[in-house]
Coordinates of C-alpha atoms in Angstrom, one line a residue:
Chain J
M717 CA -20.0 -46.7 -32.6
L718 CA -20.3 -50.3 -31.5
Y719 CA -23.6 -51.0 -29.9
L720 CA -24.0 -54.0 -27.7
V721 CA -27.7 -54.8 -27.8
G722 CA -29.3 -57.2 -25.4
L723 CA -32.2 -59.1 -27.0
G724 CA -33.8 -60.4 -23.8
L725 CA -35.0 -64.0 -23.4
S726 CA -37.5 -65.1 -26.0
Y727 CA -39.5 -63.1 -28.4
E728 CA -38.4 -60.8 -31.2
T729 CA -40.3 -58.1 -29.4
D730 CA -38.3 -58.6 -26.2
I731 CA -35.8 -56.1 -27.7
T732 CA -36.1 -52.6 -26.2
V733 CA -37.6 -49.8 -28.2
R734 CA -34.2 -48.1 -28.1
G735 CA -32.5 -51.3 -29.1
L736 CA -34.7 -51.6 -32.1
E737 CA -34.1 -48.1 -33.2
V738 CA -30.4 -48.7 -33.0
V739 CA -30.5 -52.0 -34.9
R740 CA -32.5 -50.5 -37.7
K741 CA -30.0 -47.7 -38.2
C742 CA -26.8 -49.7 -38.0
K743 CA -24.7 -50.5 -41.0
R744 CA -24.0 -54.1 -40.0
V745 CA -26.0 -56.2 -37.5
Y746 CA -24.4 -59.3 -35.9
L747 CA -26.2 -61.9 -33.7
E748 CA -24.0 -63.7 -31.3
A749 CA -25.2 -67.2 -31.9
Y750 CA -23.2 -69.7 -29.9
T751 CA -23.9 -69.1 -26.2
S752 CA -27.7 -68.9 -26.2
I753 CA -30.8 -68.8 -28.3
L754 CA -34.0 -66.8 -28.4
M755 CA -36.7 -69.3 -27.7
A756 CA -39.5 -67.8 -29.7
A757 CA -37.5 -66.3 -32.6
D758 CA -34.8 -67.2 -35.1
Q759 CA -32.5 -65.5 -37.6
Q760 CA -35.3 -65.3 -40.3
S761 CA -38.0 -63.9 -37.9
L762 CA -35.5 -61.4 -36.6
E763 CA -34.5 -60.2 -40.1
K764 CA -38.2 -59.8 -40.9
F765 CA -38.9 -57.9 -37.7
Y766 CA -35.9 -55.6 -38.1
G767 CA -36.2 -55.3 -41.9
R768 CA -32.4 -55.9 -41.9
E769 CA -29.9 -58.6 -42.7
V770 CA -28.6 -60.3 -39.6
I771 CA -25.1 -61.8 -39.7
L772 CA -24.7 -64.8 -37.4
A773 CA -21.5 -64.5 -35.4
D774 CA -20.1 -67.9 -34.2
R775 CA -17.5 -68.4 -31.6
E776 CA -14.7 -68.3 -34.1
L777 CA -15.7 -64.9 -35.6
V778 CA -16.2 -63.3 -32.1
E779 CA -13.0 -64.7 -30.6
S780 CA -10.6 -64.5 -33.6
G781 CA -12.4 -62.2 -36.0
S782 CA -13.2 -59.3 -33.8
D783 CA -11.5 -56.8 -36.1
E784 CA -13.9 -57.9 -38.9
I785 CA -16.8 -57.2 -36.6
L786 CA -15.3 -53.8 -35.6
K787 CA -14.4 -52.8 -39.2
D788 CA -15.3 -49.1 -39.8
A789 CA -17.0 -48.9 -36.4
D790 CA -15.1 -45.7 -35.8
T791 CA -17.1 -44.0 -38.5
E792 CA -20.2 -46.3 -38.9
D793 CA -22.7 -47.7 -36.4
I794 CA -22.4 -51.5 -35.9
A795 CA -24.7 -53.6 -33.7
F796 CA -23.6 -56.7 -31.9
M797 CA -26.7 -58.4 -30.6
V798 CA -26.6 -60.8 -27.7
V799 CA -29.4 -63.0 -26.3
G800 CA -30.2 -61.8 -22.7
D801 CA -28.0 -58.9 -21.6
P802 CA -24.6 -58.0 -23.2
F803 CA -23.0 -58.4 -19.7
G804 CA -25.0 -61.4 -18.6
A805 CA -23.7 -65.0 -18.4
T806 CA -21.3 -64.5 -21.2
T807 CA -19.5 -61.2 -21.2
H808 CA -17.9 -59.9 -24.3
S809 CA -15.1 -58.0 -22.5
D810 CA -12.6 -59.0 -25.1
L811 CA -14.6 -57.4 -27.9
I812 CA -15.1 -54.2 -25.9
I813 CA -11.5 -53.9 -24.8
R814 CA -10.4 -54.4 -28.5
A815 CA -12.9 -51.7 -29.6
R816 CA -11.4 -49.3 -27.0
E817 CA -7.9 -50.0 -28.3
L818 CA -9.1 -49.1 -31.8
G819 CA -10.6 -45.9 -30.5
I820 CA -14.2 -47.1 -31.1
K821 CA -16.9 -45.8 -28.8
V822 CA -19.1 -48.5 -27.2
E823 CA -22.6 -48.3 -25.9
A824 CA -24.6 -51.0 -24.2
I825 CA -28.3 -51.4 -24.5
H826 CA -29.3 -53.6 -21.6
N827 CA -32.0 -56.2 -21.4
A828 CA -33.2 -59.0 -19.1
S829 CA -30.9 -62.0 -18.7
V830 CA -31.5 -65.2 -16.8
M831 CA -29.2 -63.7 -14.1
N832 CA -32.0 -61.4 -13.1
A833 CA -35.1 -62.8 -14.6
V834 CA -34.6 -66.0 -12.5
G835 CA -36.4 -63.9 -9.8
A836 CA -39.6 -64.9 -11.6
C837 CA -39.5 -68.3 -9.9
G838 CA -40.3 -66.6 -6.6
L839 CA -36.9 -66.9 -4.9
Q840 CA -35.5 -63.5 -4.1
L841 CA -32.4 -62.2 -6.0
Y842 CA -30.9 -60.9 -2.8
Q843 CA -30.7 -64.5 -1.5
F844 CA -28.6 -65.8 -4.4
G845 CA -24.9 -66.4 -4.1
Q846 CA -22.5 -66.9 -7.0
T847 CA -23.8 -68.3 -10.2
V848 CA -22.2 -71.5 -11.6
S849 CA -22.2 -73.4 -14.9
L850 CA -22.8 -77.1 -15.4
V851 CA -21.3 -78.6 -18.5
F852 CA -22.1 -81.9 -20.2
F853 CA -20.1 -84.8 -18.7
T854 CA -18.4 -87.2 -21.0
E855 CA -17.0 -90.7 -20.2
T856 CA -13.7 -89.2 -19.4
W857 CA -14.3 -85.6 -18.4
K858 CA -16.6 -84.7 -15.5
P859 CA -15.7 -81.1 -14.6
A860 CA -16.8 -80.5 -11.0
S861 CA -15.6 -77.0 -10.3
F862 CA -19.3 -76.0 -9.6
Y863 CA -19.3 -78.2 -6.5
D864 CA -17.1 -76.1 -4.3
K865 CA -18.9 -72.9 -5.3
V866 CA -22.3 -74.5 -4.5
L867 CA -20.9 -75.6 -1.2
E868 CA -19.7 -72.0 -0.5
N869 CA -23.1 -70.6 -1.2
R870 CA -24.9 -73.3 0.8
R871 CA -22.6 -72.8 3.8
I872 CA -23.9 -69.2 4.0
G873 CA -27.5 -70.1 3.4
L874 CA -27.8 -68.8 -0.2
H875 CA -29.5 -70.1 -3.3
T876 CA -27.4 -71.1 -6.3
L877 CA -28.4 -70.5 -9.9
L878 CA -26.9 -73.2 -12.1
L879 CA -26.7 -72.4 -15.8
L880 CA -26.9 -75.5 -18.0
D881 CA -24.7 -76.3 -20.9
I882 CA -25.5 -75.4 -24.5
K883 CA -23.5 -77.0 -27.3
V884 CA -23.9 -75.3 -30.6
K885 CA -21.8 -75.9 -33.7
E886 CA -19.6 -78.5 -32.0
Q887 CA -17.6 -81.0 -34.0
S888 CA -17.3 -84.7 -33.1
I889 CA -13.8 -85.7 -32.1
E890 CA -13.6 -87.8 -35.3
N891 CA -14.7 -85.0 -37.6
M892 CA -12.3 -82.6 -35.8
A893 CA -9.4 -85.0 -36.2
R894 CA -10.2 -85.4 -39.9
G895 CA -10.6 -81.6 -40.3
R896 CA -14.2 -82.0 -41.5
L897 CA -16.3 -79.0 -40.9
I898 CA -19.3 -81.1 -40.0
Y899 CA -21.2 -80.0 -36.9
E900 CA -23.2 -82.1 -34.5
P901 CA -26.8 -81.1 -33.9
P902 CA -27.1 -78.6 -31.0
R903 CA -27.6 -79.9 -27.5
Y904 CA -29.1 -78.2 -24.6
M905 CA -28.8 -79.7 -21.1
D906 CA -32.1 -80.6 -19.5
I907 CA -33.0 -80.6 -15.8
A908 CA -32.8 -84.4 -15.3
T909 CA -29.3 -84.5 -16.8
A910 CA -28.2 -81.6 -14.6
A911 CA -29.6 -83.2 -11.5
K912 CA -28.1 -86.5 -12.2
Q913 CA -24.6 -85.0 -12.9
M914 CA -24.9 -83.1 -9.6
L915 CA -25.8 -86.3 -7.7
E916 CA -22.9 -88.1 -9.3
I917 CA -20.4 -85.5 -8.1
E918 CA -21.9 -85.4 -4.6
E919 CA -21.4 -89.2 -4.6
L920 CA -17.7 -88.7 -5.5
K921 CA -17.0 -85.8 -3.2
G922 CA -19.1 -86.8 -0.3
Q923 CA -19.0 -83.4 1.4
K924 CA -22.8 -83.1 1.5
A925 CA -22.9 -79.8 -0.3
Y926 CA -26.4 -81.1 -1.1
T927 CA -28.3 -84.3 -0.9
P928 CA -30.9 -86.0 -3.1
D929 CA -33.4 -84.4 -0.7
S930 CA -32.2 -80.9 -1.2
P931 CA -34.9 -78.5 -2.5
C932 CA -34.6 -77.1 -6.0
V933 CA -36.5 -75.1 -8.5
A934 CA -36.4 -76.1 -12.2
I935 CA -36.8 -73.1 -14.6
S936 CA -37.7 -74.0 -18.1
R937 CA -38.1 -71.6 -21.1
L938 CA -37.9 -68.5 -18.9
G939 CA -39.7 -65.6 -20.4
S940 CA -41.1 -67.7 -23.3
P941 CA -44.8 -68.5 -24.0
T942 CA -44.3 -72.0 -22.4
Q943 CA -42.3 -70.9 -19.3
T944 CA -42.6 -73.5 -16.6
F945 CA -41.3 -73.6 -13.0
K946 CA -41.1 -76.8 -11.0
A947 CA -40.1 -77.1 -7.3
G948 CA -39.0 -80.4 -5.8
T949 CA -36.1 -82.3 -4.4
L950 CA -32.9 -82.9 -6.4
A951 CA -33.9 -86.6 -6.7
E952 CA -37.2 -85.6 -8.1
M953 CA -35.4 -83.3 -10.6
A954 CA -33.3 -86.3 -11.8
E955 CA -36.6 -87.9 -13.0
Y956 CA -38.3 -84.7 -14.2
D957 CA -39.2 -84.3 -17.9
S958 CA -38.5 -80.7 -18.4
G959 CA -39.4 -80.5 -22.1
E960 CA -38.0 -78.2 -24.7
P961 CA -34.9 -76.0 -23.9
L962 CA -33.7 -73.7 -22.4
H963 CA -33.4 -74.7 -18.8
S964 CA -31.8 -73.5 -15.6
L965 CA -31.8 -75.0 -12.1
V966 CA -31.8 -73.3 -8.7
L967 CA -30.5 -75.2 -5.7
M968 CA -32.0 -73.6 -2.7
G969 CA -30.2 -72.4 0.3
R970 CA -31.0 -72.6 4.0
Q971 CA -32.2 -69.0 4.1
V972 CA -35.8 -69.3 2.8
H973 CA -38.4 -66.7 3.5
D974 CA -42.0 -67.6 4.1
L975 CA -42.9 -65.5 1.1
E976 CA -40.6 -67.4 -1.1
L977 CA -42.1 -70.7 0.0
E978 CA -45.6 -69.4 -0.4
Y979 CA -44.7 -68.4 -4.0
L980 CA -43.3 -71.8 -4.7
D981 CA -46.5 -73.6 -3.5
E982 CA -47.8 -73.1 -7.0
F983 CA -45.0 -75.1 -8.5
V984 CA -44.8 -78.2 -6.3
N985 CA -46.6 -81.6 -6.6
D986 CA -47.0 -82.0 -2.8
R987 CA -46.9 -78.9 -0.7
E988 CA -46.5 -80.7 2.6
A989 CA -43.7 -83.0 1.3
F990 CA -41.8 -80.1 -0.2
R991 CA -42.0 -78.0 2.9
K992 CA -40.8 -80.9 4.9
A993 CA -37.8 -81.3 2.5
V994 CA -37.0 -77.6 2.9
K995 CA -37.2 -77.9 6.6
A996 CA -35.0 -81.0 6.7
D997 CA -32.5 -79.4 4.4
Q998 CA -32.3 -76.3 6.6
E999 CA -30.6 -78.5 9.2
Y1000 CA -27.5 -78.6 7.0
F1001 CA -24.9 -75.9 7.7
K1002 CA -26.5 -75.0 11.0
P1003 CA -25.4 -73.2 13.0
P1004 CA -24.0 -70.6 10.6
P1005 CA -20.5 -71.5 9.5
Y1006 CA -17.5 -70.5 11.6
V1007 CA -15.9 -67.5 10.1
P1008 CA -12.2 -67.4 10.8
E1009 CA -10.4 -64.2 11.6
A1010 CA -8.4 -62.8 8.7
E1011 CA -4.8 -64.0 8.9
D1012 CA -2.7 -60.9 8.5
Chain M
M1376 CA -54.5 -60.3 -16.8
L1377 CA -52.1 -58.5 -14.6
Y1378 CA -49.0 -57.6 -16.5
L1379 CA -45.8 -56.8 -14.6
V1380 CA -43.8 -54.7 -17.0
G1381 CA -40.1 -53.9 -16.4
L1382 CA -39.1 -50.5 -17.7
G1383 CA -35.4 -50.9 -17.6
L1384 CA -33.0 -48.3 -16.2
S1385 CA -33.3 -44.9 -17.8
Y1386 CA -35.0 -43.9 -21.0
E1387 CA -38.7 -44.1 -21.9
T1388 CA -37.5 -46.2 -24.8
D1389 CA -35.9 -48.8 -22.5
I1390 CA -39.2 -50.5 -22.3
T1391 CA -39.3 -53.6 -24.6
V1392 CA -41.4 -53.6 -27.7
R1393 CA -43.6 -56.3 -26.2
G1394 CA -43.9 -54.2 -23.0
L1395 CA -45.0 -51.2 -24.9
E1396 CA -47.6 -53.1 -26.8
V1397 CA -49.0 -54.4 -23.5
V1398 CA -49.0 -51.0 -21.9
R1399 CA -50.8 -49.4 -24.8
K1400 CA -53.6 -52.0 -24.7
C1401 CA -54.1 -52.1 -20.9
K1402 CA -57.1 -50.6 -19.2
R1403 CA -55.2 -49.1 -16.3
V1404 CA -51.5 -48.5 -16.1
Y1405 CA -49.7 -48.1 -12.8
L1406 CA -46.1 -47.0 -12.2
E1407 CA -44.5 -48.2 -9.0
A1408 CA -42.9 -44.9 -7.9
Y1409 CA -41.3 -45.4 -4.5
T1410 CA -38.4 -47.8 -4.9
S1411 CA -36.6 -46.4 -7.9
I1412 CA -36.8 -43.8 -10.7
L1413 CA -36.2 -43.8 -14.4
M1414 CA -33.3 -41.4 -14.8
A1415 CA -34.1 -40.0 -18.2
A1416 CA -37.9 -40.0 -18.0
D1417 CA -40.8 -39.0 -15.7
Q1418 CA -44.5 -39.5 -15.5
Q1419 CA -45.2 -36.8 -18.1
S1420 CA -42.8 -38.1 -20.6
L1421 CA -44.0 -41.7 -20.1
E1422 CA -47.6 -40.6 -20.6
K1423 CA -46.7 -38.8 -23.8
F1424 CA -44.7 -41.8 -25.1
Y1425 CA -47.4 -44.3 -24.3
G1426 CA -50.3 -42.1 -25.2
R1427 CA -51.8 -43.2 -22.0
E1428 CA -52.6 -42.0 -18.5
V1429 CA -50.1 -43.4 -15.9
I1430 CA -51.2 -43.8 -12.3
L1431 CA -48.4 -43.3 -9.8
A1432 CA -48.5 -46.2 -7.2
D1433 CA -46.9 -45.2 -3.9
R1434 CA -45.9 -47.6 -1.2
E1435 CA -49.3 -47.3 0.5
L1436 CA -51.3 -48.2 -2.6
V1437 CA -49.1 -51.2 -3.4
E1438 CA -48.9 -52.5 0.1
S1439 CA -52.4 -51.8 1.3
G1440 CA -54.4 -51.1 -1.8
S1441 CA -53.5 -54.1 -3.9
D1442 CA -57.1 -55.0 -4.4
E1443 CA -57.6 -51.5 -6.0
I1444 CA -54.8 -52.2 -8.4
L1445 CA -56.2 -55.7 -9.2
K1446 CA -59.8 -54.5 -9.6
D1447 CA -61.4 -56.1 -12.7
A1448 CA -58.0 -57.7 -13.6
D1449 CA -59.8 -61.0 -14.1
T1450 CA -61.6 -59.6 -17.1
E1451 CA -59.5 -56.6 -18.1
D1452 CA -55.8 -56.1 -18.7
I1453 CA -53.9 -54.1 -16.1
A1454 CA -50.3 -53.1 -16.3
F1455 CA -48.1 -52.6 -13.2
M1456 CA -44.9 -51.0 -14.4
V1457 CA -41.7 -51.3 -12.4
V1458 CA -38.3 -49.5 -13.0
G1459 CA -35.8 -52.2 -13.8
D1460 CA -37.2 -55.8 -13.8
P1461 CA -40.4 -56.8 -11.9
F1462 CA -38.3 -59.3 -10.0
G1463 CA -35.2 -57.2 -9.4
A1464 CA -34.2 -55.5 -6.2
T1465 CA -37.7 -55.0 -5.0
T1466 CA -40.0 -58.0 -5.7
H1467 CA -43.7 -57.6 -5.7
S1468 CA -44.4 -61.1 -4.6
D1469 CA -47.3 -59.9 -2.3
L1470 CA -49.1 -58.5 -5.3
I1471 CA -48.6 -61.6 -7.4
I1472 CA -49.7 -63.9 -4.6
R1473 CA -52.8 -61.8 -4.0
A1474 CA -53.6 -61.9 -7.7
R1475 CA -53.4 -65.6 -7.7
E1476 CA -55.7 -65.8 -4.7
L1477 CA -58.2 -63.8 -6.8
G1478 CA -57.8 -66.1 -9.7
I1479 CA -56.1 -63.4 -11.8
K1480 CA -53.5 -64.5 -14.4
V1481 CA -50.1 -62.8 -14.1
E1482 CA -47.5 -62.3 -16.8
A1483 CA -44.1 -60.7 -16.4
I1484 CA -42.3 -58.8 -19.1
H1485 CA -38.7 -58.7 -18.1
N1486 CA -36.1 -56.0 -18.5
A1487 CA -32.7 -55.1 -17.3
S1488 CA -32.2 -54.3 -13.7
V1489 CA -29.2 -53.1 -11.8
M1490 CA -28.8 -56.7 -10.6
N1491 CA -27.6 -57.7 -14.0
A1492 CA -26.7 -54.5 -15.8
V1493 CA -24.0 -54.0 -13.1
G1494 CA -21.9 -56.2 -15.3
A1495 CA -21.3 -53.2 -17.5
C1496 CA -18.6 -52.0 -15.0
G1497 CA -16.4 -54.8 -16.2
L1498 CA -16.7 -57.1 -13.2
Q1499 CA -18.2 -60.5 -14.1
L1500 CA -21.6 -61.4 -12.8
Y1501 CA -20.4 -64.9 -12.0
Q1502 CA -18.1 -63.4 -9.4
F1503 CA -20.7 -61.6 -7.4
G1504 CA -22.0 -62.9 -4.1
Q1505 CA -25.2 -61.9 -2.4
T1506 CA -26.5 -58.3 -3.0
V1507 CA -27.0 -56.0 0.0
S1508 CA -28.7 -52.7 0.7
L1509 CA -27.3 -49.7 2.5
V1510 CA -29.8 -47.4 4.2
F1511 CA -29.3 -43.8 5.3
F1512 CA -28.0 -43.7 8.9
T1513 CA -29.5 -41.4 11.4
E1514 CA -28.1 -40.1 14.7
T1515 CA -29.7 -43.0 16.5
W1516 CA -30.2 -45.7 13.8
K1517 CA -27.2 -47.2 12.0
P1518 CA -28.4 -50.5 10.6
A1519 CA -25.4 -52.7 9.8
S1520 CA -26.9 -56.0 8.6
F1521 CA -25.0 -55.5 5.4
Y1522 CA -21.7 -56.0 7.1
D1523 CA -21.9 -59.7 7.9
K1524 CA -23.1 -60.4 4.3
V1525 CA -20.2 -58.4 2.8
L1526 CA -17.9 -60.4 5.1
E1527 CA -19.4 -63.7 3.9
N1528 CA -18.9 -62.7 0.3
R1529 CA -15.4 -61.4 0.8
R1530 CA -14.4 -64.6 2.7
I1531 CA -15.1 -66.6 -0.4
G1532 CA -13.5 -64.1 -2.7
L1533 CA -16.7 -62.6 -4.3
H1534 CA -17.7 -59.1 -5.3
T1535 CA -20.6 -57.4 -3.5
L1536 CA -23.1 -55.2 -5.1
L1537 CA -24.4 -52.6 -2.6
L1538 CA -27.7 -51.0 -3.5
L1539 CA -27.9 -47.5 -2.1
D1540 CA -30.9 -46.1 -0.3
I1541 CA -33.7 -44.1 -2.0
K1542 CA -36.1 -42.1 0.1
V1543 CA -39.2 -40.9 -1.7
K1544 CA -42.3 -39.5 -0.2
E1545 CA -41.0 -39.7 3.4
Q1546 CA -42.4 -37.6 6.2
S1547 CA -40.3 -35.9 8.8
I1548 CA -40.9 -37.3 12.3
E1549 CA -42.6 -34.0 13.3
N1550 CA -45.0 -34.0 10.4
M1551 CA -45.7 -37.7 11.0
A1552 CA -46.4 -37.0 14.7
R1553 CA -48.8 -34.2 13.8
G1554 CA -50.5 -36.2 11.1
R1555 CA -49.5 -33.7 8.4
L1556 CA -49.2 -35.2 4.9
I1557 CA -46.2 -33.1 4.0
Y1558 CA -43.3 -35.0 2.4
E1559 CA -39.6 -34.4 2.5
P1560 CA -37.8 -33.9 -0.8
P1561 CA -36.6 -37.2 -2.2
R1562 CA -33.1 -38.3 -1.2
Y1563 CA -30.8 -40.6 -3.0
M1564 CA -27.7 -41.9 -1.3
D1565 CA -24.5 -41.0 -3.1
I1566 CA -21.2 -42.9 -3.3
A1567 CA -19.4 -40.8 -0.7
T1568 CA -22.1 -41.3 1.9
A1569 CA -22.2 -45.0 1.2
A1570 CA -18.4 -45.3 1.6
K1571 CA -18.4 -43.2 4.8
Q1572 CA -21.1 -45.3 6.3
M1573 CA -19.3 -48.5 5.5
L1574 CA -16.1 -47.2 7.0
E1575 CA -18.0 -46.1 10.1
I1576 CA -19.3 -49.7 10.6
E1577 CA -15.9 -51.3 10.0
E1578 CA -14.6 -49.0 12.7
L1579 CA -17.3 -50.3 15.0
K1580 CA -17.1 -54.0 14.1
G1581 CA -13.4 -54.2 13.5
Q1582 CA -13.5 -57.6 11.8
K1583 CA -11.8 -56.3 8.7
A1584 CA -14.5 -57.3 6.3
Y1585 CA -12.9 -54.5 4.3
T1586 CA -10.5 -51.7 4.9
P1587 CA -10.2 -48.1 3.6
D1588 CA -7.8 -49.5 1.0
S1589 CA -10.2 -52.1 -0.3
P1590 CA -10.9 -51.7 -4.1
C1591 CA -14.4 -50.6 -5.2
V1592 CA -16.2 -49.6 -8.3
A1593 CA -18.7 -46.7 -8.1
I1594 CA -21.5 -47.0 -10.6
S1595 CA -23.5 -43.8 -11.3
R1596 CA -26.5 -43.4 -13.5
L1597 CA -26.2 -46.9 -15.0
G1598 CA -27.7 -47.1 -18.4
S1599 CA -28.4 -43.4 -18.6
P1600 CA -26.8 -40.9 -21.0
T1601 CA -24.4 -39.8 -18.3
Q1602 CA -23.5 -43.2 -17.0
T1603 CA -20.1 -43.1 -15.1
F1604 CA -17.9 -45.8 -13.6
K1605 CA -15.1 -45.0 -11.2
A1606 CA -12.7 -47.5 -9.7
G1607 CA -10.7 -46.7 -6.6
T1608 CA -10.3 -47.6 -2.9
L1609 CA -13.1 -47.2 -0.4
A1610 CA -11.2 -44.3 1.2
E1611 CA -11.2 -42.6 -2.3
M1612 CA -14.9 -43.3 -2.6
A1613 CA -15.6 -41.5 0.6
E1614 CA -14.3 -38.3 -1.1
Y1615 CA -15.7 -39.0 -4.5
D1616 CA -18.2 -36.5 -6.0
S1617 CA -20.5 -38.9 -7.8
G1618 CA -23.0 -36.3 -9.1
E1619 CA -26.6 -36.8 -9.9
P1620 CA -28.4 -40.1 -8.7
L1621 CA -28.8 -43.0 -9.0
H1622 CA -25.7 -44.8 -7.7
S1623 CA -24.6 -48.2 -6.7
L1624 CA -21.3 -49.4 -5.3
V1625 CA -19.4 -52.6 -5.8
L1626 CA -16.9 -53.8 -3.2
M1627 CA -14.5 -56.1 -5.0
G1628 CA -13.6 -59.6 -3.8
R1629 CA -10.3 -61.4 -3.8
Q1630 CA -11.1 -63.3 -7.0
V1631 CA -10.3 -60.8 -9.7
H1632 CA -9.6 -61.9 -13.2
D1633 CA -7.0 -60.1 -15.3
L1634 CA -9.7 -59.3 -17.8
E1635 CA -11.7 -57.6 -15.1
L1636 CA -8.7 -55.5 -14.1
E1637 CA -7.9 -54.6 -17.7
Y1638 CA -11.5 -53.4 -18.1
L1639 CA -11.3 -51.3 -15.0
D1640 CA -8.1 -49.5 -16.2
E1641 CA -10.4 -47.2 -18.0
F1642 CA -12.0 -46.0 -14.8
V1643 CA -9.1 -45.4 -12.4
N1644 CA -7.1 -42.3 -11.7
D1645 CA -3.8 -44.1 -11.2
R1646 CA -3.6 -47.6 -12.7
E1647 CA -0.5 -48.6 -10.8
A1648 CA -1.8 -47.5 -7.5
F1649 CA -5.1 -49.2 -8.1
R1650 CA -3.5 -52.5 -9.1
K1651 CA -1.3 -52.3 -6.0
A1652 CA -4.4 -51.8 -3.8
V1653 CA -6.1 -54.8 -5.5
K1654 CA -3.1 -56.9 -4.9
A1655 CA -2.7 -55.8 -1.2
D1656 CA -6.4 -56.5 -0.7
Q1657 CA -6.1 -60.0 -2.1
E1658 CA -4.0 -60.9 0.9
Y1659 CA -7.1 -60.8 3.1
F1660 CA -9.0 -64.0 3.4
K1661 CA -6.1 -66.0 2.2
P1662 CA -5.8 -69.0 2.2
P1663 CA -9.4 -69.7 1.3
P1664 CA -11.6 -70.0 4.4
Y1665 CA -11.8 -73.2 6.3
V1666 CA -15.1 -74.9 5.4
P1667 CA -16.3 -77.0 8.3
E1668 CA -18.0 -80.4 7.9
A1669 CA -21.7 -80.3 8.1
E1670 CA -22.8 -81.2 11.6
D1671 CA -25.3 -83.9 11.2

């Protein structure tokens, strides 16, 4: 059996009781270690907590070495642990489909992921549209595919969760060219970088998917001992010192309930100013967008 | 401290290790018992597992008696347990805001909810739009607010998660009128009822938000020992015997990745027919909708 075990967001003890029982009985235990991190735990503390060796699985092993992970999983129990939920931001469909091809049973042990725990900021999950990812810009590569999706969400009044880039075990172009397996230190996008990149793209596109005055909620270290929420405008976010990773950003939509605003009061510098920004932003995409008849 | 503890989806052991530690140390332990159920556990088995008394909190207690729940929470630890995640489909913002007013600290212990675990069906969470709820129709009341939201999602190519009604501790109109505290047996909407209600509303509205041939995925008993996925058209869902509760339904959007389809192969009766339905359905809302300029 291949067990996909969600580890939740932060602590060793965020694993479920059932997940822990599984991990302790498995023959091999892998930790997917390239798309996210546990904020209050690491390989050593996990090994101590489980009383088991934990094998770090980097992108190469997961994407090219899945048969190594799945070895003997038809007769033995193997655990593949994922920060958050196994079907959260990064899905491991490839691995599961490969397991099926090999006749290996698969069971998922779910856990919280940022995709649902984001509700802790006070914005209601019902009111979120599609989730998008923001990747680090370089001098020559500024991917903006998030923009149209944000626009789609905003047109229908919905909030957008923006997941911020994580770069782990990346090589510099020079090292890659020279075939040197030297990796750069990990990088985690912070709120200010995300907001600046968003503003840069708005400047380029000019479709007013959002403005510097659009209201946002910064979510830092969700589910960890130092979890912090901050509500403010996108321009404020571009100046915000969000501290240690991990971070996510929510760009709010026009549909904001009073209860959501009341909840956010706790996280704003100036309640009046923030409510004013929310109100002003609600003028965008009003009236509701024209919805064309299906062309068939 | 008020701890909001997510219990996950099904088993007693779906609670996190940290959640369990908290529950065991709290002075009073409430279980929110009107918006969902744990499929493989009940009050008795939870009490046995925790070694603690569990107080069932019905809608009345949570909505009108929050001060009773919060009593002494400034000096004692109180646990308020919620099936799924505390910020999942049902948020308890009222309770949290009330706690803040009383100067009580609040900490959430997150867990999986249907809002993220739905990814286990093979459709990617990134591709979901807003989540909607379907409530039981009566002769005279057929709420259709879900329809426009489904249409909005479908226009931009996204999947829609439909949460199906749960009726627990409801009185009949007669018993209510006579002031008799007699409750009807609990009711949980099944897939066929959901699909029939959706088709009824499409018939009324006629905007082709979806058709009987639109592809869907039925999700039954997610995260439980008898979890079942079924992919098929909405018309097939209207005839589908989905078995014991709980159920959710996903109406697919136009944006379907090959990997998603490959994953769904496992859950269809006739792969060719299903892929044909997906392809035919993709003709709706093509080309992408016209997005008007903001009017400002």
